[in-house]
XYZ file of C-alpha atoms in Angstrom:
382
model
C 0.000 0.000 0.000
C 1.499 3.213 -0.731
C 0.822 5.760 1.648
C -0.228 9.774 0.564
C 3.524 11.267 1.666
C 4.778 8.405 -1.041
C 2.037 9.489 -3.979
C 3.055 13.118 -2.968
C 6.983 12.812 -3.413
C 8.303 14.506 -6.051
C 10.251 12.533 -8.957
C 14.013 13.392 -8.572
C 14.413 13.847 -12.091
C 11.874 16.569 -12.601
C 13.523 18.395 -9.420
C 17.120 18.565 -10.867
C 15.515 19.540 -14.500
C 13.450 22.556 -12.487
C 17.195 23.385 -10.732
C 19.103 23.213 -14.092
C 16.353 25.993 -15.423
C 16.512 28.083 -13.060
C 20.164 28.329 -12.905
C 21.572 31.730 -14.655
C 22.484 30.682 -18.178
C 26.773 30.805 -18.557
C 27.803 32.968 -21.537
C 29.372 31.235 -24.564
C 33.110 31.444 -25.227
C 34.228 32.925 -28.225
C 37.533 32.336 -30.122
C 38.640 33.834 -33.090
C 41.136 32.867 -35.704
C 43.119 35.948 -37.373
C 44.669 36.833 -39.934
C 45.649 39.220 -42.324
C 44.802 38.425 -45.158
C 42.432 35.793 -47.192
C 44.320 32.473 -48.005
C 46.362 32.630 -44.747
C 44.783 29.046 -43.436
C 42.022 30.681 -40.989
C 39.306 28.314 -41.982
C 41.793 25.159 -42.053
C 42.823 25.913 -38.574
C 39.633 26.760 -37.098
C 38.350 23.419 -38.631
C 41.379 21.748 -37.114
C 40.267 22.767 -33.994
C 36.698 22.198 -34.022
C 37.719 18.141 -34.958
C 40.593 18.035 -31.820
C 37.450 18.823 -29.817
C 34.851 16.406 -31.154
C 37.658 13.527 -30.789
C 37.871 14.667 -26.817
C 34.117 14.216 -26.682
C 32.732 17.850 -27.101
C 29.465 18.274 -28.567
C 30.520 20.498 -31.823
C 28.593 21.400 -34.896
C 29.313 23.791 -38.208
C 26.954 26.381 -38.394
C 28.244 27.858 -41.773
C 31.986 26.819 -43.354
C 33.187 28.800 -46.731
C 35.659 26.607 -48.135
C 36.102 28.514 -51.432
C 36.836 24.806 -52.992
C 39.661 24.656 -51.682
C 40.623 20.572 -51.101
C 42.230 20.837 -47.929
C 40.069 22.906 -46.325
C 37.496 20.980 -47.069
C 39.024 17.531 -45.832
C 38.995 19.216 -42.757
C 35.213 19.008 -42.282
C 35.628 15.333 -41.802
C 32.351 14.133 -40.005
C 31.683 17.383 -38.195
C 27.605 17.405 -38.030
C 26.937 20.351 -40.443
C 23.397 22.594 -39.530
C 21.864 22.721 -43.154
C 21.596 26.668 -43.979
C 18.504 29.178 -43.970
C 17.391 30.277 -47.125
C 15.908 33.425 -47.611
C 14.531 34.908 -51.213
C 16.345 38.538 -51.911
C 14.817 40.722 -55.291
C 14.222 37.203 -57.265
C 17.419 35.439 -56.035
C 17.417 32.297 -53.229
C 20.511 33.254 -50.658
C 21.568 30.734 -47.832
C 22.766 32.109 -44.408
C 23.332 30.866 -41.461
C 20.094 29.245 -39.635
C 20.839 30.741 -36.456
C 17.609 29.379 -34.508
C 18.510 26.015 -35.835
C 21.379 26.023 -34.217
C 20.008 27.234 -30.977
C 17.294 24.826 -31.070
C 20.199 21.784 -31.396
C 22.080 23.605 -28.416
C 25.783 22.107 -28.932
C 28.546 22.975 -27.190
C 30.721 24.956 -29.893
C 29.580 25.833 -33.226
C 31.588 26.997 -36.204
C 30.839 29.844 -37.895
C 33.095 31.456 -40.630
C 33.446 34.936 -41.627
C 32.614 36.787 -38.030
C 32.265 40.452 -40.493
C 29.995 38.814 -42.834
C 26.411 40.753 -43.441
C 23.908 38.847 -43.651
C 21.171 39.286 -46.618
C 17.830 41.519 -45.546
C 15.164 39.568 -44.068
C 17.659 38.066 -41.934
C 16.736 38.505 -38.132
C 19.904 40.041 -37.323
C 21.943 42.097 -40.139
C 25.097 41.464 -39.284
C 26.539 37.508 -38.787
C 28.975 39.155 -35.735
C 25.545 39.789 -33.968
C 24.322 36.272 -34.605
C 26.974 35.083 -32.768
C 26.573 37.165 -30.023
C 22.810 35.909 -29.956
C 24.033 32.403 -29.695
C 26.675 33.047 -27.002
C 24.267 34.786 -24.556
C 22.254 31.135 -25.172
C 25.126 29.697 -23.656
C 26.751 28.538 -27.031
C 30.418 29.122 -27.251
C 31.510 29.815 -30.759
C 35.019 29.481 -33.404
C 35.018 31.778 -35.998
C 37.514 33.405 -37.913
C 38.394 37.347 -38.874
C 40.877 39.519 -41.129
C 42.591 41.809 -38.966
C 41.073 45.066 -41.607
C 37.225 44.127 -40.505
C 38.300 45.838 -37.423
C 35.877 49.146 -36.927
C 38.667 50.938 -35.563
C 40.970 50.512 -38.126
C 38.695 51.394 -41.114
C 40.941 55.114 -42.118
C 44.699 52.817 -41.079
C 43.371 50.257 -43.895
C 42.024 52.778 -46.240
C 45.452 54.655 -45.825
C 47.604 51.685 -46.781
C 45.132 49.942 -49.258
C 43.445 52.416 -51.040
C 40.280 50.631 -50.215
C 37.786 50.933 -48.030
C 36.306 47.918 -45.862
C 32.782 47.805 -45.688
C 32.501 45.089 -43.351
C 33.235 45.941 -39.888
C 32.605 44.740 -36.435
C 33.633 46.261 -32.911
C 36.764 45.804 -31.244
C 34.709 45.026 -28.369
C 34.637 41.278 -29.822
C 38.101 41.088 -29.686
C 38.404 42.051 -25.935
C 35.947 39.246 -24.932
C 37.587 36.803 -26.828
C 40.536 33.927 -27.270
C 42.424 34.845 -30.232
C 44.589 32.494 -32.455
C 46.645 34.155 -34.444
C 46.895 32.504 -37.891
C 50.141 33.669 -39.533
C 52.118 33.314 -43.149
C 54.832 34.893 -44.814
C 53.334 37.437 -47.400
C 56.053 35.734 -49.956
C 54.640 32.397 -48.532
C 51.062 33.588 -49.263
C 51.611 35.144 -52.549
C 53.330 31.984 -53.843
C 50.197 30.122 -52.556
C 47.940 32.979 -55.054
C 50.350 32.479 -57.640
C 49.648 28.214 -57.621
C 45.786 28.833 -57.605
C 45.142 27.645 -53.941
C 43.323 30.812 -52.880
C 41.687 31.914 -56.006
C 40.625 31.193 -59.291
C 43.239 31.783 -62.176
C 41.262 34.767 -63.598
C 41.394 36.098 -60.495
C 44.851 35.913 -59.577
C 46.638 38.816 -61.333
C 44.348 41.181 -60.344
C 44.370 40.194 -56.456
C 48.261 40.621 -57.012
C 48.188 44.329 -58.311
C 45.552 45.043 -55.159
C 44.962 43.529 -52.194
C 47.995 41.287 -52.336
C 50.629 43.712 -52.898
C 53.828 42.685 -50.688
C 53.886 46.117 -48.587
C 50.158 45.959 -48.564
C 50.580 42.298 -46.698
C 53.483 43.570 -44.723
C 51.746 46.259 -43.304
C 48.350 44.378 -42.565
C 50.546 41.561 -40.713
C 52.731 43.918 -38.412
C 48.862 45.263 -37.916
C 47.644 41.820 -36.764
C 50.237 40.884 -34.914
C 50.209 44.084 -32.940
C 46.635 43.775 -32.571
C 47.464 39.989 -30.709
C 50.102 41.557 -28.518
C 47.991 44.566 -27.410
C 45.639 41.478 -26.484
C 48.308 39.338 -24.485
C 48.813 43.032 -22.603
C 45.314 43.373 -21.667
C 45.516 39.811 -20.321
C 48.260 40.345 -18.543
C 47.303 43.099 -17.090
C 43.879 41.974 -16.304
C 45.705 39.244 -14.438
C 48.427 41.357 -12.491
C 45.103 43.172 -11.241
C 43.122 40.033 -9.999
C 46.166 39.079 -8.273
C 47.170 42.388 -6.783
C 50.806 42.475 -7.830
C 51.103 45.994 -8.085
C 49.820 48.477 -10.704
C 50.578 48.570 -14.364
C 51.433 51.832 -14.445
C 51.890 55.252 -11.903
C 50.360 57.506 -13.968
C 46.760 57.060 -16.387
C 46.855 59.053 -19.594
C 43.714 60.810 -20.674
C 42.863 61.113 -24.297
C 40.661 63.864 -25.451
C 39.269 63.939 -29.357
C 37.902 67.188 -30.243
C 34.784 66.592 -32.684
C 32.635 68.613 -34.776
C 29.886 68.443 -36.846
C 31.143 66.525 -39.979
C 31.900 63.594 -40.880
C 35.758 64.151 -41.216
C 35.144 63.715 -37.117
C 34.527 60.279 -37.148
C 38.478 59.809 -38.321
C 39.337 61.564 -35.700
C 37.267 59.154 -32.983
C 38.543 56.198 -34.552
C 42.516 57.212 -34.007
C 41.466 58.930 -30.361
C 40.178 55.076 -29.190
C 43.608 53.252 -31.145
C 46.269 55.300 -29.103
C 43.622 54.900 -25.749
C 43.267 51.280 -26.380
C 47.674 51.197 -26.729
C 47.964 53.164 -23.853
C 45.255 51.819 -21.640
C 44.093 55.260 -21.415
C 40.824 57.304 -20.867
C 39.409 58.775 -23.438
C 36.539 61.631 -23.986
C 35.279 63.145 -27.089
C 34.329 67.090 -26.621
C 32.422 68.859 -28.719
C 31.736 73.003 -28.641
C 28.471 73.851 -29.703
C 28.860 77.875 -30.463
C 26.256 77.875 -33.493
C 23.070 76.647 -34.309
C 23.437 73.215 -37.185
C 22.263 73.218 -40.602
C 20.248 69.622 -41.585
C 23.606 68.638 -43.275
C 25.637 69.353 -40.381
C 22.583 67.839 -38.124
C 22.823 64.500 -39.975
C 26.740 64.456 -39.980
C 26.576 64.635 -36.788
C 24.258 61.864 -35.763
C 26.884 59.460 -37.655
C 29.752 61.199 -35.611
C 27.663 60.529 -32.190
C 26.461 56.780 -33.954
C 30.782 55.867 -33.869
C 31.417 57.285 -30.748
C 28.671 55.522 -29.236
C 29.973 52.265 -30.841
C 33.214 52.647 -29.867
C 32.367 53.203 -25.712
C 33.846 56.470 -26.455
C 31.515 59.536 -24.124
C 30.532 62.534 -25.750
C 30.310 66.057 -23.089
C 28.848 69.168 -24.835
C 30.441 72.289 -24.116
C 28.854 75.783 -24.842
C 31.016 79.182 -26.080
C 34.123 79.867 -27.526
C 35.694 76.976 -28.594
C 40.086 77.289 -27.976
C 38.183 78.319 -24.586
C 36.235 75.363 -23.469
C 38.413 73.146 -24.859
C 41.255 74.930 -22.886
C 39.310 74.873 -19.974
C 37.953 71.591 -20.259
C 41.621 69.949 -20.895
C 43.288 71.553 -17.779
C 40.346 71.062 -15.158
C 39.947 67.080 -16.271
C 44.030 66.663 -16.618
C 44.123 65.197 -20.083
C 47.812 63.966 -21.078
C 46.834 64.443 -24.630
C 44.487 65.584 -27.567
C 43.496 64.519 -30.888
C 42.138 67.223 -33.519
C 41.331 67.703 -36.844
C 42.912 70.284 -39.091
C 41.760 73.813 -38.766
C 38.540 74.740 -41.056
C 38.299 78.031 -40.732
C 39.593 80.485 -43.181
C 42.545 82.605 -43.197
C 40.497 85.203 -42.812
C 38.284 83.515 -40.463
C 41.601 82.653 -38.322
C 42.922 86.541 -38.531
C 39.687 87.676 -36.792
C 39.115 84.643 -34.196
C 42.248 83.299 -34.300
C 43.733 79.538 -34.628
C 42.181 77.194 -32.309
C 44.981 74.916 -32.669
C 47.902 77.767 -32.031
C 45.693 78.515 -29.020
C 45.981 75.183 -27.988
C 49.656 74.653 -28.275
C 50.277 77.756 -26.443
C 48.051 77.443 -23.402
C 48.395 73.407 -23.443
C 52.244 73.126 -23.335
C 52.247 70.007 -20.871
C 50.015 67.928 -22.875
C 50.796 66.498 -25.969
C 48.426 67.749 -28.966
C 48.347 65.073 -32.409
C 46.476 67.185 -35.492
C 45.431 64.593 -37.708
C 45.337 64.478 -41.323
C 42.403 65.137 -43.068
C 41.000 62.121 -45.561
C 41.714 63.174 -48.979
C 38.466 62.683 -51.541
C 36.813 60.533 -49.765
C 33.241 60.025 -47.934
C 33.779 58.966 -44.558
């Protein structure tokens, strides 16, 4: 006979299941494969990886691979469990993306997804495939993907400067600070040989990759850039580290960067090289803007964009009201900043012989903190 307290128990299993729910879901890890350049083994690696782990007994799926027919890269899928992709109908054409819910509702431990800066096609849920992954890491799915060091937001003008052209594809830094990276690197000889034998494009593509992209200085510059951009990542570790433990301090003294903005676009140049020397010198860093005149729609809608990257980048944005070398003056003294970035003068020479040059104003009254004037982009829409 089975008494009431018996019939009333509660099965075990359904306890534990209730305990596991209501236990705060763990964030997904994220590791990222870099390069510099297409072709420099990103994908192979990543896919390396992804196998090592399935052979220790992880639970790891490929949410979206691009091979780019190339054989060993694609021998490197093996038996991975591939997630068949979404496809979504764009102006009369069937595109496949990544099915992001499918992959949530099969819950693995890692996924693989490929091309972190890729944008996905409209009437995807999210635009951009960097945010997809961020969906499926706050689900508690960690993630290996893979990124060229010039799809970095902050380095948009650096790569334009070298290149000549300009990335369209970004995604925030931020990623990069939240994540393992693997730094996949080649010799740019090494990797133009392997353009030159076909194995990272087709032949009627190769000669015109070499008198572009693949340009020995080009690679040489975008590989010192990636491999800085992995130290200044060991640094932040380390210093992370030295703080948990409380070894001692990093440094005595904390720099403070100020960017002076303005209404145009020319501004958002300036933001991006203001958060590059902050990130290098673990610095603060403050955009100011002088509002001493009321904005035109133009200069309105320039200025949303400016606010749009600063916002982006973490960086904050104080208004000041009056004369401009004045606030800014004012503002750099009272809130010790150790140095500030700023455009080139647009005023007039005439203009400057009645009000003056902000920036001679600057170096005068500011001779304790170091001033950088940036150059201005030349012919080109920011």
């Amino acid at each position: 006979m089975v008494s009431d307290a018996q019939e009333e128990r509660p099965d075990p299993n359904a306890l534990l299941a209730r305990i596991k729910a209501e236990e705060p879901q763990r964030r997904g890890r994220l590791k990222i494969f870099l390069g510099f350049a297409a072709g420099v083994g990103k994908t192979y690696e990543m896919l390396s990886e992804a196998n090592r782990r399935k052979q220790r007994g992880q639970d790891v799926v490929i949410g979206y691979v691009e091979t780019h027919g190339r054989k060993g890269t694609e021998a490197q899928i093996g038996d991975l469990e591939i997630i068949p992709r979404k496809k979504i109908e764009y102006r009369g054409r069937v595109f496949e993306e990544m099915d992001t819910e499918a992959i949530l509702r099969r819950k693995p431990q890692w996924v693989v997804v490929d091309e972190l800066a890729h944008t996905n096609v409209p009437g995807s849920e999210r635009p951009k495939r960097w945010q997809d992954v961020e969906y499926l890491r706050d689900h508690g799915i960690s993630v290996l993907t893979t990124l060229n060091v010039q799809h970095l937001e902050s380095l948009n003008d650096t790569i334009y400067d070298i290149t000549g052209i300009r990335v369209r594809e970004t995604v925030p830094d931020s990623l990069l600070h939240d994540a393992e990276i693997v730094m996949v690197d080649i010799t740019p000889r090494a990797l133009i040989h392997r353009l030159e034998r076909g194995e990272i494009y087709p032949s009627d593509k190769i000669q015109s990759a070499l008198n572009n992209w693949f340009r020995e200085g080009n690679l040489n510059a975008l590989r010192e850039i990636a491999l800085r951009e992995v130290a200044q990542e060991v640094d932040r570790d380390l210093s992370d580290y030295r703080k948990e433990q409380r070894i001692k301090k990093t440094w005595a003294t904390k720099d403070r960067i100020m960017v002076c903005i303005a209404p145009e676009l020319a501004s958002m140049r300036l933001l991006r090289r203001g958060w590059r020397i902050a990130q290098r010198l673990d610095a603060d860093i403050v955009a100011v803007y002088v509002e001493n005149r009321p904005l035109t729609p133009e200069q309105q809608e320039q200025f949303r964009s400016v606010l749009a990257l600063a916002d982006q980048l973490k960086i904050p944005v104080v208004t000041l009201h009056g004369e401009v070398a004045d606030q800014l003056i004012s503002y750099a003294k009272e809130h010790q900043i150790t140095q500030i970035v700023i455009g080139h003068s647009s005023r007039s020479r005439f203009q400057e012989f009645l009000k003056g040059s902000i920036i001679h104003r600057l170096t005068q009254e500011l001779r304790n903190i170091d001033i950088l004037i940036a150059a201005p982009p030349e012919d080109e829409a920011l």
